[in-house]
XYZ file of C-alpha atoms in Angstrom:
255
model
C 6.432 16.376 6.672
C 8.960 13.874 5.438
C 9.240 11.089 2.914
C 11.140 7.848 2.582
C 11.902 5.605 -0.388
C 10.569 6.070 -3.882
C 8.021 3.285 -3.430
C 7.402 0.823 -6.211
C 10.079 2.101 -8.564
C 13.314 2.399 -6.583
C 15.096 0.302 -3.980
C 15.866 1.561 -0.518
C 19.193 0.858 1.096
C 18.907 -2.430 2.974
C 19.850 -2.770 6.621
C 22.733 -5.121 7.535
C 20.103 -7.483 8.968
C 18.356 -7.883 5.603
C 20.406 -10.128 3.280
C 19.049 -11.519 0.045
C 17.256 -14.842 0.342
C 15.117 -17.164 -1.754
C 11.344 -16.869 -1.433
C 8.816 -19.197 -3.051
C 5.607 -17.962 -4.645
C 2.808 -19.851 -2.875
C -0.310 -18.095 -4.180
C -1.364 -15.663 -6.914
C -4.615 -13.666 -6.945
C -5.840 -11.095 -9.458
C -6.937 -7.892 -7.720
C -7.736 -5.534 -10.612
C -7.034 -5.625 -14.365
C -3.529 -4.290 -13.680
C -2.765 -5.376 -10.112
C -2.096 -8.930 -8.943
C -1.182 -10.142 -5.461
C 1.661 -12.603 -5.023
C 2.377 -14.411 -1.756
C 6.036 -15.173 -1.058
C 7.232 -17.705 1.518
C 10.767 -16.677 2.550
C 13.275 -19.455 3.150
C 14.188 -17.549 6.317
C 10.909 -16.115 7.642
C 11.005 -12.655 9.197
C 8.739 -10.442 11.242
C 7.689 -7.129 9.743
C 5.814 -3.994 10.769
C 2.712 -2.704 8.985
C 3.943 -0.182 6.414
C 7.305 -1.780 5.638
C 8.477 -3.032 2.246
C 10.848 -5.539 0.651
C 13.204 -5.547 -2.294
C 12.736 -8.043 -5.128
C 15.630 -8.938 -7.459
C 15.437 -10.712 -10.809
C 18.536 -12.039 -12.566
C 18.592 -12.727 -16.314
C 20.578 -15.655 -17.840
C 23.264 -13.167 -18.955
C 23.658 -11.911 -15.376
C 21.726 -8.661 -15.769
C 19.787 -7.824 -12.626
C 16.678 -5.698 -12.069
C 15.538 -4.711 -8.600
C 12.393 -3.029 -7.310
C 10.829 -2.275 -3.936
C 7.290 -3.358 -3.118
C 5.238 -2.556 -0.050
C 3.971 -5.483 2.006
C 0.173 -5.732 1.887
C -0.241 -8.472 4.486
C -0.522 -7.754 8.196
C 2.323 -8.868 10.483
C -0.125 -11.300 12.108
C -1.015 -13.029 8.813
C 1.796 -15.598 8.902
C 5.241 -16.054 7.402
C 4.204 -15.590 3.758
C 4.171 -11.931 2.697
C 1.700 -10.542 0.174
C 2.927 -8.080 -2.453
C 0.358 -6.421 -4.724
C 2.244 -5.738 -7.957
C 0.927 -3.322 -10.551
C 1.771 -4.077 -14.158
C 3.869 -1.323 -15.741
C 4.159 -1.949 -19.464
C 7.610 -0.353 -19.673
C 8.824 -1.929 -16.433
C 11.618 -4.451 -16.053
C 10.126 -6.395 -13.150
C 6.322 -6.198 -13.100
C 5.767 -7.729 -16.588
C 7.699 -10.812 -15.460
C 5.334 -11.342 -12.561
C 2.210 -10.764 -14.621
C 3.288 -12.778 -17.669
C 5.738 -15.420 -16.469
C 5.767 -16.027 -12.708
C 3.905 -19.063 -11.379
C 3.223 -20.737 -8.066
C 6.339 -22.642 -7.026
C 8.825 -20.196 -8.563
C 11.687 -18.985 -6.379
C 12.460 -15.262 -6.318
C 15.221 -13.334 -4.550
C 13.898 -11.104 -1.774
C 15.285 -9.074 1.106
C 13.605 -7.258 3.929
C 11.797 -6.019 5.796
C 12.908 -2.485 5.022
C 11.785 0.933 6.164
C 11.308 2.421 9.609
C 9.557 5.737 9.041
C 6.294 4.862 7.291
C 5.056 2.364 9.862
C 1.887 2.013 11.916
C 1.735 3.424 15.433
C -0.938 2.175 17.777
C -2.138 5.513 19.154
C -4.651 7.500 17.142
C -6.870 8.645 15.580
C -5.143 7.996 12.266
C -5.893 9.275 8.771
C -4.711 7.201 5.795
C -4.621 8.612 2.252
C -3.710 6.407 -0.713
C -3.631 6.843 -4.472
C -3.724 3.784 -6.754
C -1.241 1.132 -5.638
C -0.211 3.517 -2.866
C -2.984 1.896 -0.836
C -0.879 -1.251 -0.371
C 1.078 -0.308 2.814
C -2.084 1.343 4.161
C -3.921 -1.952 3.632
C -1.310 -3.667 5.787
C -2.079 -1.116 8.497
C -5.845 -1.620 8.218
C -5.431 -5.395 8.349
C -3.076 -5.100 11.323
C -5.639 -2.986 13.211
C -8.380 -5.483 12.344
C -6.505 -8.632 13.355
C -5.409 -7.039 16.620
C -8.964 -5.853 17.385
C -7.653 -2.360 18.039
C -9.941 0.506 18.971
C -7.764 3.080 17.173
C -10.112 5.239 15.023
C -9.028 5.154 11.364
C -10.285 6.898 8.238
C -8.941 5.777 4.847
C -9.266 8.018 1.790
C -8.515 5.946 -1.322
C -8.319 7.571 -4.750
C -8.568 5.453 -7.916
C -9.376 6.283 -11.498
C -12.349 3.934 -11.875
C -14.350 1.482 -9.758
C -12.660 -1.579 -11.252
C -9.236 -0.207 -10.235
C -10.065 -0.002 -6.521
C -7.557 -2.505 -5.138
C -8.882 -4.662 -2.256
C -12.320 -3.134 -2.962
C -14.571 -5.873 -1.589
C -12.440 -6.381 1.502
C -12.327 -2.665 2.288
C -16.070 -2.168 1.774
C -16.738 -5.183 3.985
C -14.570 -3.729 6.738
C -16.278 -0.363 6.350
C -19.656 -2.041 6.834
C -18.808 -4.102 9.906
C -15.928 -2.496 11.808
C -16.507 0.166 14.434
C -14.019 3.002 14.200
C -13.039 2.374 10.577
C -14.282 4.705 7.834
C -13.630 4.195 4.122
C -13.824 7.097 1.680
C -13.460 6.228 -2.004
C -12.963 8.867 -4.652
C -13.001 8.048 -8.371
C -11.344 10.521 -10.704
C -12.641 9.218 -14.049
C -16.173 8.010 -13.369
C -19.065 8.744 -10.984
C -18.940 7.500 -7.398
C -20.822 4.262 -6.705
C -21.620 4.877 -3.026
C -23.466 7.892 -1.568
C -20.632 8.659 0.845
C -17.931 8.712 -1.849
C -16.599 11.308 -4.299
C -15.999 11.795 -8.018
C -12.975 14.090 -8.108
C -9.337 14.386 -7.202
C -8.393 14.804 -3.566
C -8.703 18.360 -2.272
C -8.750 20.261 1.020
C -12.531 20.015 1.401
C -12.430 16.242 0.977
C -9.636 15.971 3.545
C -11.536 18.169 5.985
C -14.600 15.945 5.644
C -12.436 12.849 6.168
C -11.053 14.378 9.370
C -14.638 14.977 10.526
C -15.241 11.215 10.354
C -12.745 10.777 13.181
C -13.774 11.403 16.816
C -11.018 14.008 17.154
C -8.153 15.446 15.122
C -5.742 12.818 13.757
C -2.545 12.192 15.648
C -0.866 10.937 12.474
C -1.645 11.072 8.747
C -0.051 8.642 6.286
C -0.016 9.440 2.562
C 1.203 7.024 -0.130
C 1.079 7.112 -3.923
C 2.815 8.598 -6.931
C 4.943 11.720 -6.520
C 2.193 13.889 -7.962
C -0.516 12.324 -5.807
C 1.470 12.596 -2.588
C 2.251 16.260 -3.222
C -1.404 17.050 -3.976
C -2.735 15.051 -1.028
C -0.243 16.497 1.439
C -1.111 20.024 0.295
C -4.811 19.178 0.651
C -4.254 17.913 4.188
C -2.414 21.069 5.164
C -5.178 23.118 3.530
C -7.653 21.220 5.729
C -5.742 22.227 8.840
C -3.725 19.042 9.407
C -0.283 20.026 10.773
C 2.574 19.253 8.409
C 4.621 17.691 11.198
C 2.173 14.798 11.658
C 2.061 13.892 7.945
C 4.197 10.930 6.892
C 4.620 10.288 3.192
C 5.756 7.415 0.993
C 6.059 8.047 -2.724
C 6.940 6.102 -5.850
C 7.643 6.994 -9.444
C 9.594 9.842 -10.918
């Protein structure tokens, strides 16, 4: 089991092929009370892989710079504009700007794509486990599978505190209803489940075992993304459910 960058709160080292460039905000959409999606059109468009991320840099009038990494939510097939779902952190240096100030037409500095470990692989079955905004790179993977009409069996376990904080909720439930080979498992930690197949507790080994049972055979890969605490708990739960540690890939953010 291995991990890469520290997700939404730290920058990864860029590759030499990823210089800073200007990107224009072309669309803004509220996802939950604390998460908003922003679409960025890079001045030099790039191809990315499902699961990768970009760096965003803001520069104040006095020259002070703040930089954060954000996972790409859009599928590689969705076009040149990349979607970033940004969660508002009240004590953050970057997210309040986007939620309170940024507008369509603004130019932002961006570089990427970054990351080569936490990326989709076409062979499966695949188990995805996300906590809060950790679902973002997993959403890129789900969208990639959907747009490519892949037959790879996928189960997504998504943990949120309450129903209104389930990012991409309507889209995910719609995919769960109509796509063969895709199974969505929602678990709410602070209120009762809304669907009969969902849970009302934190992730645990029994939940992971039941998620594995939704796949036609044992997963070839398991991807886990979320806060440090969530990733540790989810990875332990997967191992407790019999998933080999060597097939678990993790992406974590926070401290």
